[in-house]
Amino acid sequence: MSYTAPLKDMLFDLRHLAGIDEIAKLPGFEEAGFDTAQAVLEECAKFNEGVVAPLNVDGDRNPSTWRDGEVTTSPGFRQAYAQFAEAGWQGLQHPAEFGGQGLPKAVGAACVEMLNSANLSFALCPLLTDGAIEALLTAASDDVKAVYLEKLVSGEWTGTMNLTEPQAGSDLALVRSKAEPQPDGTYRISGTKIFITYGEHDMARNIVHLVLARVTGAPEGVKGISLFVVPKFLVNKDGSLGQRNDVRCVSIEHKLGIKASPTAVLQFGDAGGAVGYLVGQENRGLEYMFIMMNAARYAVGVQGIAVAERAYQKAVAYAKERVQSRPVDGSINASAPIIHHPDVKRMLMTMRAYTEGCRALASVAAAAYDAAHHHPDGEVRRQNQAFYEFMVPLVKGYSTEMSIEVASLGVQVHGGMGFIEETGAAQYYRDARILTIYEGTTAIQANDLVGRKTARDGGQTAKGIAAQVAATEGQLAKSESPQAKAVLRRLTAARQAFLEVVDFVAGNTRASPNAVFAGSVPYLMLAGNLMAGWQLARSVIVAEALLAQPDTGGEDPQFLRSKIATARFYADHILSRAPAIRDAIVEGAESVTALPVDAY
Amino acid sequence: MSYTAPLKDMLFDLRHLAGIDEIAKLPGFEEAGFDTAQAVLEECAKFNEGVVAPLNVDGDRNPSTWRDGEVTTSPGFRQAYAQFAEAGWQGLQHPAEFGGQGLPKAVGAACVEMLNSANLSFALCPLLTDGAIEALLTAASDDVKAVYLEKLVSGEWTGTMNLTEPQAGSDLALVRSKAEPQPDGTYRISGTKIFITYGEHDMARNIVHLVLARVTGAPEGVKGISLFVVPKFLVNKDGSLGQRNDVRCVSIEHKLGIKASPTAVLQFGDAGGAVGYLVGQENRGLEYMFIMMNAARYAVGVQGIAVAERAYQKAVAYAKERVQSRPVDGSINASAPIIHHPDVKRMLMTMRAYTEGCRALASVAAAAYDAAHHHPDGEVRRQNQAFYEFMVPLVKGYSTEMSIEVASLGVQVHGGMGFIEETGAAQYYRDARILTIYEGTTAIQANDLVGRKTARDGGQTAKGIAAQVAATEGQLAKSESPQAKAVLRRLTAARQAFLEVVDFVAGNTRASPNAVFAGSVPYLMLAGNLMAGWQLARSVIVAEALLAQPDTGGEDPQFLRSKIATARFYADHILSRAPAIRDAIVEGAESVTALPVDAY
């Protein structure tokens, strides 16, 4: 088995950190309790382990190919996608009204992780479809919904996000694509879009492009951007596919990683204009795109966790098998599997602790999303929404940055073999490298964290979350175990560091923007580090309580002890970095911008 | 120009940190003063910028190929190598007695950096030849020297290191290759060697393999390993090439990076045994190989600096050209080149500070090597040798670890374009990934640092170096500038952290080996971080003194101010991590090894 879904850990997070049984009390989620979640996750594991994971290496060696505007995906992708859609996996988190299963995001996130662990390139197609569904659900007219949503939710058609243009990457104000209104209410779309994931492929009968463009006469900048649905094939009144629309894939990119996923350059309107349908109102496109992007950003964070998990599993398997040198403590009097060497353990524990910490963070953030959308009390919804929105840049930014480090450690554990492509560890190192870039670079996530999530409310949300961390510290303090004491100490120091940075950010964003943004990414890393460490600290409390029960609450005691050991490792080796990051942010801003541009 | 040698920085280090004019006072180096160094470096820059650098991208796209035991190198490599040898670059640091130029290592190291910045894959061939020359100079008989050294020093033939076998990587005790003594004093060598860099190629007429093997009847383990010269073509008495030896390249590897350099599997003795000539004495092979490896380890550290420099230059060029978004401080009222954004500056400064810090460290270490080999006073030689040996694992381990981070930041600065292979930033990310693995992984360097370099003398060498750092602090304290104050503060904290770790290592290596080796790599990273930061701190003192002179000592004042700014950035953002690393080592050892092997 090249991939085994970490079901125990996922279910632990769902039950004890995300509170799946609380989620199941929310209107609409009545049937989504722990047992349902467990059944869904087990089925999902079977599918991804058996069908999707085996295609991962082959896809890397045989990337998608382009010919005359058509893209042929990697071997087996078409068939696996058909099975994916057939089994209903695309609709997992989407409303029953459009054919979905309406399960909580907390459950869906675990499934998204498995799909991405199995095959990052494959998983990108459903990931983008999810984003398109979210945008249409929120902003589209009933007519547009009626035509597209069911087909997207069933996976029969797939979705894309068309934002980037050669001159407009992070800066969408520079978008130039045009939309000319037609007398029949449609628009003619023209322009060039680049970096369009699954912008063309052979896995589905139709592709629903969501495209940012400017309506003739619209204002400059981001306030003149509108969002359109531009299907690859026009849809007849009876729902059947009609004419080919005026959008053409002119090439696909040659990339460092995720090679099986086609990254398209799309040309709209070369033959007079692609037919587009406005989503929502004119000039509000960016706002709608953000809905889509927030869903996608969270999902990309989960991609980071997913590739880290896969890299970890591969490294563990190798470390248990590869025999080299005697252990330094003399415990084995012959060459031993390298997992017996302390530095190999250190690397594996780093990989494991990062992965489990970020998984727990993502699970808890998803639970907040579920409450924000389903709780009957408006104030509870608002609080959960604020919590979720604070976590999105952390899930995205921190989990993806750590995934690069984890994938790199995975190569290192393999030694020379790690550098040989046939081994497979290098693929994760290449694949992971996109995650801190697409759907907003880490700097863009950090801008969001600084501006919209911290400075805008004067740091109130951040401080509220820090108060929750402090409450966890209070619970930890009741434990006498050395593990709990070690975790408590680092958690307290990290929270204090975080609070000082929040004050620095909230207090200086207006007056000294350079100083604050010089530390924006370090702030994101500190915040992500703390929040993941917090969830692991909560896990220690839960695991110690379960171990104190005669039947350990039905959980595997070895798993619980490992959870505690992993949390302590995280605290000692990762969370312990927080105070230094604070210093760099609060005292080091000046040196970031001291060098004049022409001195570089 | 795709690469511009950082001559100002190299010459600054040579003059003010490595003390080239002091080196020129040593016997044998009388003509190697600053002016000579400058002339050599300028010539070297011209060659590498003009001839070697332009082959780098092409080599990545057209790797070496294998057919029927022959390897064809990438386009242009043969011709460039001929020019390299013709111009005498191979012999730069080698004795005049064998046709070399006998220049100091401090000068040679800068040239090695340039060659590697220009083309890591190309530079590996001379790098291995350097190692072979060192081993033969130290250990070979006069007969063997007479046959091989001149040809190697002239670059007419090239050298290789044959250590690794499928079951013997880091653990050379497991080497199985055999050597059968023959009546004529030669040996018949048989066995399989893997990961042999430039083990076969078409750039030179002969290849001189240095091979580890066991003489029949030799003891088990590392004490039964001998070193042999096994030439690809046997050499006739008149020095002309004779018969093909019984060594065959059976394949080359498909690698993540450094694709142009052939990594060979060599089969010795399939037709009865390759003719081998013993180097030095039987069963002392590992000792000789260490000479070669120490040279190669230092050089691989320089490779890290080299690829970091190249990645930095590419990122700066892109950041100055790519226009995206308005600066947050409102200093430009339109979309601006991204170098105006604080987070891009932070990334570029991180790349720059790491590179300059490690370059300075390597330069100073090379000067110690020169003094250790040329100083008339035995005690001075001994001190310098101890200093150099302490620095080798840091130059190797720290410079290569940082190079991966720097190359990754280089991709990040490019955004989505960084992930597209045609951009070129991804090549550095792939190429750099081998550097922490070959010639001993970072963990192997850390074992060396802990065992031979720290525990063996009870931490005395380490403490002696810390005392030199403290002396620098004393000089820094005389400056009133905020830069010097900031650097002083971080340097002091880092030195104190280092000393605590040295005590921990020296005090516990025997009694608690697991605890010490759990922190061996973090110790290496802390020590490397401190030593690079120390050299940048020395640079601040020098630069401030020069700026206080009316003619700034002939140095460019902008360069001097940039040096100070870079040193301060390093102190604020990199050196400031040292105390957290100490905590992780001294207080976090237990959690590294807490998880039982079957719980992974």
Short mmCIF file of C-alpha atoms in Angstrom, two decimals, chain B residues 322-552:
data_model
loop_
_atom_site.label_atom_id
_atom_site.label_comp_id
_atom_site.label_asym_id
_atom_site.label_seq_id
_atom_site.Cartn_x
_atom_site.Cartn_y
_atom_site.Cartn_z
CA ARG B 322 7.98 42.39 -12.37
CA VAL B 323 5.34 45.10 -11.77
CA GLN B 324 2.52 44.22 -9.39
CA SER B 325 0.52 46.21 -6.81
CA ARG B 326 1.21 49.53 -5.09
CA PRO B 327 3.68 49.78 -2.23
CA VAL B 328 1.90 49.73 1.15
CA ASP B 329 3.55 52.94 2.29
CA GLY B 330 2.08 54.93 -0.59
CA SER B 331 5.55 55.89 -1.79
CA ILE B 332 4.57 55.08 -5.37
CA ASN B 333 1.07 55.84 -6.53
CA ALA B 334 0.86 53.06 -9.10
CA SER B 335 1.71 49.40 -9.49
CA ALA B 336 5.42 49.08 -8.84
CA PRO B 337 8.21 46.56 -9.29
CA ILE B 338 7.68 43.98 -6.56
CA ILE B 339 11.05 44.73 -4.97
CA HIS B 340 9.26 47.71 -3.42
CA HIS B 341 7.05 45.40 -1.34
CA PRO B 342 8.35 44.72 2.18
CA ASP B 343 7.85 40.98 2.06
CA VAL B 344 9.77 40.68 -1.19
CA LYS B 345 12.56 42.67 0.45
CA ARG B 346 12.42 40.33 3.42
CA MET B 347 12.84 37.32 1.15
CA LEU B 348 15.66 38.90 -0.84
CA MET B 349 17.43 40.07 2.31
CA THR B 350 17.16 36.58 3.79
CA MET B 351 18.74 35.13 0.67
CA ARG B 352 21.43 37.77 0.63
CA ALA B 353 22.27 37.60 4.32
CA TYR B 354 22.58 33.83 4.33
CA THR B 355 24.76 33.89 1.25
CA GLU B 356 27.09 36.63 2.47
CA GLY B 357 27.32 35.14 5.93
CA CYS B 358 28.23 31.68 4.67
CA ARG B 359 30.65 33.09 2.12
CA ALA B 360 32.49 34.99 4.83
CA LEU B 361 32.60 31.87 7.00
CA ALA B 362 33.99 29.77 4.16
CA SER B 363 36.60 32.40 3.36
CA VAL B 364 37.83 32.57 6.94
CA ALA B 365 37.89 28.78 7.22
CA ALA B 366 39.98 28.58 4.05
CA ALA B 367 42.46 31.08 5.48
CA ALA B 368 42.84 28.86 8.53
CA TYR B 369 43.54 25.91 6.23
CA ASP B 370 46.24 27.94 4.52
CA ALA B 371 47.86 28.85 7.82
CA ALA B 372 47.54 25.26 9.05
CA HIS B 373 49.51 24.08 6.04
CA HIS B 374 52.00 26.92 5.59
CA HIS B 375 52.70 28.64 8.88
CA PRO B 376 56.26 28.13 10.12
CA ASP B 377 55.16 27.83 13.78
CA GLY B 378 53.86 24.39 14.71
CA GLU B 379 51.55 25.65 17.43
CA VAL B 380 49.97 28.17 15.06
CA ARG B 381 49.54 25.41 12.51
CA ARG B 382 47.87 23.21 15.12
CA GLN B 383 45.49 25.95 16.23
CA ASN B 384 44.54 26.77 12.69
CA GLN B 385 44.04 23.11 11.85
CA ALA B 386 41.69 22.73 14.82
CA PHE B 387 39.80 25.86 13.77
CA TYR B 388 39.52 24.62 10.19
CA GLU B 389 38.38 21.18 11.21
CA PHE B 390 35.73 22.64 13.47
CA MET B 391 34.47 24.76 10.59
CA VAL B 392 34.32 22.05 7.91
CA PRO B 393 31.07 20.43 9.12
CA LEU B 394 29.58 23.92 9.53
CA VAL B 395 30.60 25.10 6.08
CA LYS B 396 29.26 21.87 4.65
CA GLY B 397 26.17 21.43 6.79
CA TYR B 398 24.98 24.98 7.37
CA SER B 399 25.74 26.42 3.93
CA THR B 400 23.95 23.58 2.18
CA GLU B 401 20.92 23.58 4.46
CA MET B 402 20.58 27.33 3.97
CA SER B 403 20.97 26.92 0.21
CA ILE B 404 17.78 24.86 0.04
CA GLU B 405 15.91 27.55 1.94
CA VAL B 406 17.41 30.25 -0.27
CA ALA B 407 16.61 28.42 -3.50
CA SER B 408 13.08 27.87 -2.27
CA LEU B 409 12.72 31.59 -1.49
CA GLY B 410 14.02 32.25 -5.00
CA VAL B 411 11.10 30.27 -6.41
CA GLN B 412 8.71 32.12 -4.09
CA VAL B 413 9.89 35.56 -5.23
CA HIS B 414 8.98 34.54 -8.79
CA GLY B 415 5.41 33.62 -7.78
CA GLY B 416 3.64 31.39 -10.30
CA MET B 417 6.45 31.88 -12.81
CA GLY B 418 8.82 30.26 -10.34
CA PHE B 419 7.00 26.97 -10.72
CA ILE B 420 7.33 27.00 -14.51
CA GLU B 421 10.52 25.19 -15.49
CA GLU B 422 11.36 27.60 -18.32
CA THR B 423 11.83 30.41 -15.78
CA GLY B 424 14.88 28.69 -14.33
CA ALA B 425 14.35 29.41 -10.62
CA ALA B 426 13.12 25.87 -10.06
CA GLN B 427 16.40 24.41 -11.29
CA TYR B 428 18.24 25.87 -8.30
CA TYR B 429 15.60 24.42 -5.97
CA ARG B 430 16.13 21.00 -7.55
CA ASP B 431 19.91 21.26 -7.83
CA ALA B 432 20.43 22.48 -4.26
CA ARG B 433 18.54 19.50 -2.83
CA ILE B 434 21.50 17.13 -3.24
CA LEU B 435 23.90 19.32 -1.30
CA THR B 436 22.73 18.30 2.18
CA ILE B 437 23.03 14.66 1.17
CA TYR B 438 26.21 13.88 -0.73
CA GLU B 439 29.67 13.88 0.82
CA GLY B 440 27.95 13.05 4.08
CA THR B 441 24.41 14.09 4.99
CA THR B 442 23.87 16.93 7.41
CA ALA B 443 23.43 14.31 10.14
CA ILE B 444 26.84 12.84 9.28
CA GLN B 445 28.38 16.32 9.48
CA ALA B 446 26.66 16.78 12.80
CA ASN B 447 28.02 13.48 14.10
CA ASP B 448 31.48 14.72 13.16
CA LEU B 449 30.84 18.04 14.91
CA VAL B 450 29.59 16.33 18.05
CA GLY B 451 32.05 13.48 18.22
CA ARG B 452 35.43 14.42 16.76
CA LYS B 453 35.11 18.19 16.95
CA THR B 454 33.41 18.82 20.30
CA ALA B 455 33.20 15.86 22.66
CA ARG B 456 36.71 14.53 21.94
CA ASP B 457 38.46 17.59 23.41
CA GLY B 458 35.77 18.31 25.95
CA GLY B 459 34.60 21.34 24.01
CA GLN B 460 37.93 23.16 24.24
CA THR B 461 38.18 24.08 20.55
CA ALA B 462 34.57 25.21 20.54
CA LYS B 463 35.11 27.36 23.61
CA GLY B 464 38.27 28.83 22.18
CA ILE B 465 36.36 29.94 19.11
CA ALA B 466 33.61 31.34 21.32
CA ALA B 467 36.26 33.41 23.04
CA GLN B 468 37.21 34.86 19.67
CA VAL B 469 33.55 35.69 19.10
CA ALA B 470 33.52 37.43 22.48
CA ALA B 471 36.51 39.47 21.37
CA THR B 472 34.55 40.64 18.35
CA GLU B 473 31.74 41.62 20.69
CA GLY B 474 34.22 43.71 22.61
CA GLN B 475 35.16 45.59 19.45
CA LEU B 476 31.52 46.00 18.42
CA ALA B 477 30.72 47.49 21.80
CA LYS B 478 32.93 50.45 20.96
CA SER B 479 30.58 51.50 18.17
CA GLU B 480 27.65 53.78 18.90
CA SER B 481 25.71 52.93 15.75
CA PRO B 482 22.29 51.30 16.11
CA GLN B 483 23.42 48.64 13.63
CA ALA B 484 26.42 47.65 15.72
CA LYS B 485 24.29 47.64 18.87
CA ALA B 486 21.66 45.39 17.29
CA VAL B 487 24.28 43.00 15.95
CA LEU B 488 26.11 42.94 19.28
CA ARG B 489 22.99 42.02 21.16
CA ARG B 490 22.12 39.06 18.94
CA LEU B 491 25.71 37.91 18.69
CA THR B 492 26.09 37.82 22.45
CA ALA B 493 22.86 35.87 22.90
CA ALA B 494 23.83 33.42 20.17
CA ARG B 495 27.31 32.87 21.61
CA GLN B 496 25.86 32.22 25.05
CA ALA B 497 23.38 29.76 23.56
CA PHE B 498 26.24 28.08 21.71
CA LEU B 499 28.31 27.74 24.87
CA GLU B 500 25.44 26.15 26.76
CA VAL B 501 25.00 23.64 23.98
CA VAL B 502 28.74 22.93 23.88
CA ASP B 503 28.63 22.15 27.59
CA PHE B 504 25.59 19.95 27.06
CA VAL B 505 27.30 18.08 24.23
CA ALA B 506 30.68 17.76 25.91
CA GLY B 507 29.08 16.69 29.16
CA ASN B 508 26.60 14.13 27.87
CA THR B 509 27.93 12.46 24.74
CA ARG B 510 29.12 9.43 26.65
CA ALA B 511 26.47 9.14 29.31
CA SER B 512 23.43 10.11 27.25
CA PRO B 513 24.32 9.66 23.60
CA ASN B 514 20.68 9.62 22.51
CA ALA B 515 20.04 12.98 24.12
CA VAL B 516 23.09 14.56 22.46
CA PHE B 517 22.57 13.07 19.02
CA ALA B 518 18.89 13.99 19.12
CA GLY B 519 20.16 17.56 18.96
CA SER B 520 23.21 17.06 16.77
CA VAL B 521 21.79 18.70 13.64
CA PRO B 522 20.23 21.57 15.60
CA TYR B 523 23.66 22.04 17.24
CA LEU B 524 25.26 22.17 13.81
CA MET B 525 22.69 24.71 12.66
CA LEU B 526 23.18 26.84 15.77
CA ALA B 527 26.97 26.72 15.41
CA GLY B 528 26.87 27.51 11.69
CA ASN B 529 24.41 30.31 12.29
CA LEU B 530 26.67 31.81 14.97
CA MET B 531 29.88 31.50 12.98
CA ALA B 532 28.39 33.10 9.87
CA GLY B 533 26.85 35.81 12.04
CA TRP B 534 30.20 36.35 13.72
CA GLN B 535 31.90 36.99 10.38
CA LEU B 536 29.18 39.45 9.41
CA ALA B 537 29.67 41.15 12.77
CA ARG B 538 33.38 41.46 11.98
CA SER B 539 32.33 42.97 8.64
CA VAL B 540 30.35 45.66 10.45
CA ILE B 541 33.43 46.67 12.42
CA VAL B 542 35.53 46.78 9.26
CA ALA B 543 32.92 48.61 7.22
CA GLU B 544 32.30 51.24 9.89
CA ALA B 545 36.03 51.83 10.20
CA LEU B 546 36.42 52.18 6.45
CA LEU B 547 33.45 54.52 6.17
CA ALA B 548 35.10 56.70 8.79
CA GLN B 549 38.15 57.15 6.56
CA PRO B 550 38.08 60.03 4.07
CA ASP B 551 38.53 57.71 1.07
CA THR B 552 36.67 54.77 2.66
#
